[in-house]
Coordinates of C-alpha atoms in Angstrom, one line a residue:
M7 CA -15.3 -21.7 1.6
P8 CA -16.4 -20.2 5.0
P9 CA -17.3 -16.5 4.8
A10 CA -14.2 -15.5 7.0
L11 CA -11.8 -17.3 4.8
R12 CA -13.4 -15.9 1.6
L13 CA -13.1 -12.4 3.0
L14 CA -9.4 -12.9 3.8
A15 CA -8.7 -14.5 0.5
T16 CA -10.3 -11.6 -1.2
A17 CA -8.1 -9.2 0.7
L18 CA -4.9 -11.0 -0.2
V19 CA -5.8 -11.3 -3.8
A20 CA -6.6 -7.6 -3.8
L21 CA -3.1 -6.9 -2.6
L22 CA -1.8 -8.4 -5.8
L23 CA -4.3 -7.0 -8.2
L24 CA -4.8 -3.3 -7.1
S25 CA -3.8 -1.0 -9.9
S26 CA -1.0 1.6 -9.4
A27 CA -3.3 4.4 -10.6
G28 CA -3.7 6.6 -7.6
A29 CA -5.4 4.4 -4.9
Q30 CA -3.4 3.6 -1.8
E31 CA -2.8 -0.1 -1.8
T32 CA -3.9 -1.9 1.3
C33 CA -4.2 -5.6 2.2
W34 CA -6.7 -5.1 5.0
S35 CA -9.4 -2.5 5.5
G36 CA -11.5 -4.5 8.0
P37 CA -13.8 -4.9 9.7
A38 CA -13.4 -8.5 10.9
P39 CA -16.0 -11.0 9.5
R40 CA -19.3 -11.4 11.3
R41 CA -19.1 -14.6 13.3
G42 CA -21.9 -17.0 13.7
A43 CA -21.7 -17.0 17.6
W44 CA -20.6 -14.5 20.3
M45 CA -19.5 -15.1 23.8
S46 CA -17.7 -13.1 26.5
V47 CA -14.9 -14.2 28.7
A48 CA -16.9 -12.9 31.6
S49 CA -19.4 -15.7 31.0
F50 CA -16.8 -18.2 31.9
G51 CA -16.0 -16.8 35.3
G52 CA -13.6 -14.1 34.2
R53 CA -13.3 -10.8 36.1
G54 CA -11.7 -7.7 34.7
D55 CA -10.7 -6.2 38.0
G56 CA -6.9 -6.4 37.6
Q57 CA -6.6 -8.8 40.5
T58 CA -8.4 -12.0 39.6
L59 CA -6.4 -14.6 37.5
N60 CA -8.4 -15.3 34.5
T61 CA -6.3 -18.1 32.8
G62 CA -9.0 -20.6 33.5
A63 CA -11.7 -18.4 32.1
F64 CA -9.9 -17.9 28.8
A65 CA -9.2 -21.6 28.6
R66 CA -12.8 -22.5 29.2
A67 CA -14.0 -20.0 26.7
V68 CA -11.6 -21.3 24.0
A69 CA -12.5 -24.9 24.7
R70 CA -16.2 -24.0 24.2
I71 CA -15.3 -22.4 20.8
E72 CA -13.3 -25.5 19.9
R73 CA -16.2 -27.8 20.7
R74 CA -18.3 -25.5 18.4
R75 CA -15.8 -25.7 15.6
G76 CA -18.3 -27.0 13.1
A77 CA -20.6 -24.1 13.8
R78 CA -21.3 -21.9 10.8
G79 CA -19.1 -18.8 10.7
G80 CA -17.0 -19.5 13.8
T81 CA -17.2 -17.7 17.1
L82 CA -16.2 -14.2 18.5
L83 CA -14.7 -14.2 22.0
Y84 CA -15.4 -10.8 23.5
V85 CA -13.1 -9.2 26.1
P86 CA -15.0 -6.3 27.8
P87 CA -13.5 -3.2 29.1
G88 CA -11.4 -3.8 32.2
V89 CA -8.0 -5.4 33.2
W90 CA -8.0 -9.1 32.6
L91 CA -5.0 -10.6 34.4
T92 CA -4.1 -14.0 32.9
G93 CA -1.4 -16.5 32.4
P94 CA -0.7 -18.0 28.9
F95 CA -3.6 -19.4 26.9
N96 CA -4.2 -20.9 23.5
L97 CA -6.4 -19.9 20.7
T98 CA -8.4 -22.2 18.4
S99 CA -9.4 -22.1 14.7
H100 CA -12.4 -20.2 13.4
M101 CA -12.4 -17.6 16.2
T102 CA -12.0 -13.9 16.7
L103 CA -10.4 -12.6 19.9
F104 CA -12.0 -9.1 20.1
L105 CA -10.7 -6.6 22.6
A106 CA -13.2 -3.8 23.4
R107 CA -12.0 -0.2 23.9
G108 CA -10.6 0.0 27.3
A109 CA -10.0 -3.8 27.5
V110 CA -6.5 -4.9 28.7
I111 CA -5.3 -8.5 28.7
R112 CA -2.5 -8.3 31.2
A113 CA 0.1 -11.0 31.7
T114 CA 0.7 -12.3 35.2
Q115 CA 4.2 -11.6 36.6
D116 CA 4.3 -15.0 38.4
T117 CA 6.8 -16.6 36.1
S118 CA 6.4 -20.0 37.8
S119 CA 2.9 -20.2 36.2
W120 CA 4.3 -20.1 32.6
P121 CA 4.5 -23.5 30.9
L122 CA 7.5 -24.6 29.0
I123 CA 7.2 -25.9 25.4
D124 CA 9.7 -27.5 23.0
P125 CA 12.2 -25.4 21.1
L126 CA 11.3 -24.5 17.5
P127 CA 12.7 -27.2 15.1
S128 CA 14.3 -24.6 12.9
Y129 CA 16.2 -23.2 16.0
G130 CA 17.1 -26.5 17.7
R131 CA 17.1 -24.9 21.2
G132 CA 15.6 -21.9 22.9
R133 CA 16.8 -18.7 21.2
E134 CA 18.4 -17.4 24.4
L135 CA 19.4 -20.5 26.3
P136 CA 19.6 -24.3 25.6
G137 CA 16.5 -26.3 26.2
G138 CA 12.9 -25.4 26.0
R139 CA 11.2 -22.0 26.0
Y140 CA 8.3 -20.4 27.8
L141 CA 4.9 -20.5 26.1
S142 CA 3.8 -17.1 24.7
L143 CA 1.0 -15.2 26.5
I144 CA -1.3 -15.8 23.5
H145 CA -0.5 -18.9 21.5
G146 CA -1.8 -20.9 18.6
H147 CA -0.6 -24.1 16.9
G148 CA -2.0 -25.5 13.6
L149 CA -4.8 -22.9 13.4
Q150 CA -6.9 -21.6 10.5
D151 CA -9.1 -18.5 10.3
V152 CA -8.0 -16.6 13.3
F153 CA -8.6 -12.9 13.9
I154 CA -7.1 -10.9 16.8
T155 CA -8.7 -7.5 16.7
G156 CA -10.9 -4.9 18.4
E157 CA -11.2 -1.3 19.3
N158 CA -7.5 -0.7 20.1
G159 CA -7.6 -2.7 23.4
T160 CA -4.2 -3.6 24.9
I161 CA -2.2 -6.8 25.4
D162 CA 0.2 -6.0 28.1
G163 CA 3.1 -8.4 28.8
Q164 CA 4.2 -6.7 32.1
G165 CA 7.7 -7.7 30.8
S166 CA 9.8 -5.9 33.4
V167 CA 10.2 -9.0 35.6
W168 CA 11.6 -11.0 32.6
W169 CA 13.9 -8.1 31.6
D170 CA 15.3 -8.0 35.1
M171 CA 16.0 -11.7 35.0
W172 CA 17.8 -11.3 31.7
K173 CA 19.9 -8.4 32.9
K174 CA 20.8 -10.4 36.1
R175 CA 21.4 -13.5 34.1
T176 CA 19.0 -15.6 36.2
L177 CA 16.8 -16.7 33.3
P178 CA 16.4 -20.5 33.3
F179 CA 14.9 -20.7 29.8
T180 CA 14.1 -18.5 26.8
R181 CA 11.6 -15.7 27.5
P182 CA 8.0 -15.8 26.2
H183 CA 6.5 -13.8 23.4
L184 CA 3.3 -11.8 23.7
L185 CA 1.8 -13.5 20.6
E186 CA 3.1 -16.6 18.8
L187 CA 1.2 -18.4 16.1
M188 CA 2.8 -21.6 14.7
Y189 CA 1.8 -23.6 11.6
S190 CA -1.2 -21.4 11.1
T191 CA -2.9 -19.9 8.0
D192 CA -5.5 -17.2 7.3
V193 CA -4.6 -14.9 10.2
V194 CA -5.4 -11.3 10.8
V195 CA -4.0 -9.2 13.6
S196 CA -5.4 -5.6 13.6
N197 CA -6.3 -2.7 15.8
V198 CA -4.7 -3.9 19.0
V199 CA -1.9 -2.4 21.2
F200 CA 0.9 -4.7 22.2
Q201 CA 2.9 -3.4 25.2
D202 CA 5.9 -4.5 27.3
S203 CA 6.5 -7.9 25.9
P204 CA 8.9 -10.2 27.8
F205 CA 10.7 -11.0 24.5
W206 CA 9.6 -10.6 20.8
N207 CA 6.1 -9.0 20.6
I208 CA 4.4 -10.6 17.5
H209 CA 6.0 -13.9 16.1
P210 CA 4.2 -15.7 13.3
V211 CA 6.4 -18.8 12.6
Y212 CA 5.7 -21.5 9.9
C213 CA 2.6 -19.5 8.9
S214 CA 1.0 -18.4 5.6
N215 CA -1.6 -15.8 4.6
V216 CA -1.0 -13.4 7.4
V217 CA -2.1 -9.8 7.7
I218 CA -0.9 -7.5 10.4
A219 CA -2.4 -4.0 10.1
N220 CA -3.1 -0.9 12.2
V221 CA -1.3 -2.3 15.3
T222 CA 0.7 -0.4 17.9
V223 CA 3.7 -2.0 19.6
L224 CA 5.3 -0.3 22.6
A225 CA 8.2 -1.2 24.8
P226 CA 10.9 0.9 26.5
H227 CA 14.0 1.4 24.3
D228 CA 16.2 -0.2 27.0
S229 CA 14.1 -3.3 27.2
P230 CA 16.1 -6.3 25.9
N231 CA 15.2 -8.0 22.6
T232 CA 11.6 -6.7 22.5
D233 CA 11.5 -6.8 18.7
G234 CA 8.2 -5.5 17.4
I235 CA 7.2 -8.0 14.7
D236 CA 9.4 -11.0 13.8
L237 CA 8.3 -13.0 10.7
D238 CA 9.8 -16.4 10.8
S239 CA 9.7 -19.1 8.0
S240 CA 6.4 -17.6 6.9
S241 CA 4.9 -16.7 3.5
N242 CA 2.4 -14.5 1.9
V243 CA 2.5 -11.9 4.7
C244 CA 1.4 -8.2 4.7
I245 CA 2.3 -5.7 7.5
E246 CA 1.0 -2.2 7.1
D247 CA -0.1 1.0 8.7
S248 CA 1.4 0.4 12.1
Y249 CA 3.5 2.2 14.7
I250 CA 6.3 0.5 16.6
S251 CA 8.6 1.7 19.4
A252 CA 10.6 -1.1 20.9
G253 CA 13.8 -2.1 22.5
D254 CA 15.2 -4.0 19.4
D255 CA 14.4 -4.3 15.7
L256 CA 11.1 -2.9 14.8
I257 CA 10.4 -5.5 12.1
S258 CA 12.7 -8.4 11.3
I259 CA 12.4 -11.3 8.8
K260 CA 13.9 -14.6 9.9
S261 CA 14.0 -18.3 8.8
G262 CA 15.9 -20.5 11.2
W263 CA 19.2 -20.8 12.9
D264 CA 22.3 -22.4 11.3
E265 CA 22.2 -26.3 10.9
Y266 CA 18.6 -26.5 12.4
G267 CA 17.2 -23.9 9.9
I268 CA 19.0 -25.5 7.0
A269 CA 17.6 -28.9 7.9
F270 CA 14.1 -27.5 8.3
G271 CA 14.3 -25.6 5.1
R272 CA 11.4 -23.4 5.2
P273 CA 12.0 -19.8 3.8
S274 CA 10.2 -16.6 4.5
S275 CA 8.8 -15.3 1.1
G276 CA 6.3 -13.2 -0.5
I277 CA 6.2 -10.4 2.1
T278 CA 5.0 -6.8 1.8
I279 CA 5.7 -4.2 4.5
R280 CA 4.6 -0.7 4.1
R281 CA 3.6 2.6 5.9
I282 CA 5.4 1.8 9.1
T283 CA 6.4 4.6 11.6
G284 CA 8.6 3.9 14.5
S285 CA 11.7 4.4 16.8
G286 CA 14.2 2.2 18.5
P287 CA 17.8 1.6 19.3
F288 CA 18.4 -1.1 16.7
A289 CA 16.9 -1.5 13.1
G290 CA 13.9 0.0 11.6
F291 CA 13.7 -2.9 9.1
A292 CA 15.9 -5.9 9.3
V293 CA 16.5 -9.2 7.7
G294 CA 18.2 -11.8 9.9
S295 CA 20.4 -12.6 11.3
E296 CA 18.7 -16.0 11.5
T297 CA 18.1 -16.7 7.8
S298 CA 19.2 -20.3 7.3
G299 CA 16.0 -21.3 5.6
G300 CA 16.2 -18.4 3.2
V301 CA 14.5 -15.0 2.7
E302 CA 13.2 -14.0 -0.7
N303 CA 10.7 -11.8 -2.5
V304 CA 10.3 -9.0 0.0
L305 CA 8.9 -5.5 -0.7
V306 CA 9.3 -2.8 1.9
E307 CA 8.1 0.8 1.3
H308 CA 7.1 4.0 3.0
L309 CA 9.0 3.8 6.3
N310 CA 9.2 6.9 8.6
L311 CA 11.9 6.2 11.2
F312 CA 13.4 8.3 13.9
G313 CA 16.0 7.9 16.6
M314 CA 17.2 4.6 15.2
G315 CA 20.4 2.6 15.7
V316 CA 20.3 1.5 12.0
G317 CA 17.7 2.5 9.4
I318 CA 17.9 -0.7 7.3
H319 CA 19.9 -3.8 8.5
I320 CA 20.4 -6.9 6.5
K321 CA 22.5 -9.4 8.5
T322 CA 23.8 -12.9 8.2
N323 CA 27.0 -14.8 9.1
S324 CA 29.2 -17.6 8.1
G325 CA 27.6 -20.9 9.1
R326 CA 24.1 -19.6 8.4
G327 CA 23.8 -20.9 4.9
G328 CA 20.5 -20.1 3.2
F329 CA 19.9 -17.0 1.0
I330 CA 18.7 -13.5 1.0
R331 CA 17.5 -12.4 -2.4
N332 CA 15.1 -10.2 -4.3
I333 CA 14.7 -7.7 -1.5
T334 CA 13.5 -4.2 -2.3
V335 CA 13.3 -1.3 0.2
S336 CA 12.1 2.1 -1.0
E337 CA 10.6 5.4 0.1
V338 CA 12.3 5.6 3.5
T339 CA 12.6 8.8 5.7
L340 CA 15.1 8.5 8.5
H341 CA 15.4 11.2 11.2
G342 CA 18.6 10.4 13.3
A343 CA 20.5 7.1 13.2
R344 CA 24.0 5.8 13.9
Y345 CA 24.0 4.0 10.5
G346 CA 21.7 4.7 7.6
L347 CA 22.2 1.2 6.1
R348 CA 24.1 -2.0 7.0
I349 CA 24.4 -5.1 4.9
A350 CA 26.7 -7.4 6.9
G351 CA 28.0 -11.0 6.8
D352 CA 29.4 -11.2 10.2
V353 CA 26.4 -10.6 12.6
G354 CA 24.9 -13.0 15.1
G355 CA 26.0 -16.0 17.3
H356 CA 25.4 -19.7 16.8
P357 CA 23.2 -22.2 18.6
D358 CA 26.0 -24.6 19.4
A359 CA 29.3 -25.9 18.3
S360 CA 27.8 -28.2 15.6
Y361 CA 27.3 -25.5 13.0
N362 CA 29.6 -25.7 9.9
P363 CA 31.4 -22.3 9.4
N364 CA 32.1 -23.2 5.8
V365 CA 28.4 -23.2 4.9
L366 CA 28.0 -19.7 3.6
P367 CA 24.9 -17.6 2.8
V368 CA 24.1 -16.2 -0.6
V369 CA 23.1 -12.6 -0.7
Y370 CA 21.9 -11.5 -4.1
S371 CA 19.7 -8.8 -5.6
V372 CA 19.1 -6.3 -2.9
T373 CA 17.8 -2.9 -3.9
I374 CA 17.7 0.2 -1.7
K375 CA 16.1 3.2 -3.3
N376 CA 14.6 6.6 -2.6
V377 CA 16.0 7.0 1.0
W378 CA 16.5 10.3 2.7
G379 CA 18.0 10.8 6.1
E380 CA 19.2 13.6 8.4
N381 CA 21.3 13.5 11.5
I382 CA 23.0 10.4 10.3
R383 CA 26.4 9.6 11.9
Q384 CA 27.6 7.0 9.5
A385 CA 26.3 6.6 6.0
G386 CA 26.6 2.8 5.8
L387 CA 28.5 -0.4 5.8
I388 CA 28.1 -3.2 3.2
R389 CA 30.4 -6.0 4.1
G390 CA 30.1 -9.4 2.4
I391 CA 31.9 -12.6 3.0
R392 CA 35.3 -13.2 1.2
N393 CA 34.1 -16.5 -0.4
S394 CA 30.5 -15.5 -0.9
V395 CA 30.5 -11.9 -2.3
F396 CA 27.3 -10.1 -1.9
S397 CA 26.2 -9.4 -5.5
N398 CA 23.7 -7.3 -7.4
I399 CA 23.5 -4.8 -4.7
C400 CA 21.7 -1.6 -5.9
L401 CA 21.6 1.7 -4.2
S402 CA 19.6 4.4 -6.0
N403 CA 18.7 7.9 -4.9
V404 CA 20.0 7.4 -1.3
K405 CA 20.7 10.8 0.3
L406 CA 22.1 10.7 3.9
Y407 CA 23.2 13.9 5.7
G408 CA 24.8 14.5 9.1
S409 CA 24.6 17.4 11.5
A410 CA 28.4 17.6 10.9
S411 CA 30.6 15.6 8.6
I412 CA 28.9 12.2 8.0
G413 CA 31.1 9.1 8.1
P414 CA 31.8 7.6 4.7
W415 CA 30.6 4.3 3.3
K416 CA 32.6 1.2 4.1
C417 CA 32.5 -1.7 1.7
R418 CA 34.2 -5.1 1.0
A419 CA 33.3 -8.3 -0.7
V420 CA 30.4 -6.7 -2.5
S421 CA 29.5 -6.0 -6.2
G422 CA 26.7 -4.0 -7.8
A423 CA 25.9 -0.4 -8.6
A424 CA 25.0 2.9 -7.0
L425 CA 23.2 5.9 -8.6
D426 CA 22.8 9.3 -7.1
V427 CA 24.1 8.4 -3.6
Q428 CA 25.2 10.9 -1.0
P429 CA 27.8 10.8 0.4
S430 CA 29.8 9.3 -2.4
I431 CA 29.6 5.5 -2.5
C432 CA 32.6 3.2 -2.0
T433 CA 34.6 2.2 -5.0
E434 CA 33.2 -1.3 -5.0
L435 CA 29.8 0.0 -6.1
A436 CA 31.0 3.1 -8.0
S437 CA 31.4 1.4 -11.4
T438 CA 29.3 3.0 -14.1
S439 CA 29.6 -0.1 -16.4
E440 CA 27.3 -2.3 -14.4
T441 CA 24.3 0.0 -13.7
G442 CA 21.8 -1.6 -16.0
F443 CA 20.2 -3.9 -13.4
C444 CA 20.0 -1.0 -11.0
T445 CA 18.1 1.3 -13.3
S446 CA 15.5 -1.3 -14.6

């Protein structure tokens, strides 16, 4: 096994094997592995002057790394201090993209230079509009052993031109992400700032063995759909020790959209998220609403959220199908939110008229525990689907307080239990005869 893969495998195994006796668990402590070769984008005609378009320089550098794919240990591509204006470019396997302190990879605002690519098969069309979608600024397909790291350099999407088109409804196709990796494995993203993405910031889709650690994601709170990190039909993923302030959900787990996601059938599973701080107008942590491939076996802990729309939001809809199960969220501090918690079965639109509204999602075994919130307007809403009751929902030690009288819980089509919840929980979860699964 190459040294870089051995290092990542060791980190992922350590995530599962660390004892609970005092040490802070972590799945990535760095540094990135030492590569067998080193090269700078400046050696390929690149200029970090903020004016020169460096798309060709990045492409030439990555092509050189690809030709050296058999070289022992892979190659590090160094981005020196400076502002490196560029259009979209692809990565390759066995490489590290390293941003020095003071390095900025800045996206061109010439939208005509962004190539179109096919829609994701689990979505069937662009997420915003029918047809294709724009290539992400940094993209990878079918890769192995990729590190995107550095000394907290910045990847700047200059997204305002895209946000304006969205607001004016002049977008011809779905906006690009800052970083998208597809069908890739053994990936680490760490110690980088993502800023002003046109659309979602970080989007691993159909990936496995992914670590995202010590990143900062920034976008104005009024920037449309600038989700921080969206995991999509991916498995064995760890996100930790990061700060996110964005215009939509800070972290969301997805797995495809209606009939396309059902047919593709790839769930998101085996996900750990911890020690996240952030703010935004939507959810701090979300599942959905695109969950047609299923989402399962998720552990989220130690969130510090402020100024949120919703603290925790689990969302799906009739026609989605799929499942959401074995989700645990704990140790959450929430300073200001419209809702503390929402678990809802009526959220999100559909890709086209071909979806089947009778294909219902299954939501089972969701545990929310050890949550404290202040300045909360509405405690929460847990609203299942009449013919698909959300079951084994557990709330334990959830204390939510408002500056005045906090709005009560609202529930329907849900079963489960609640222990030590403030304000008093709805009658659907108030039974004391079914609390065994909630205390274990």
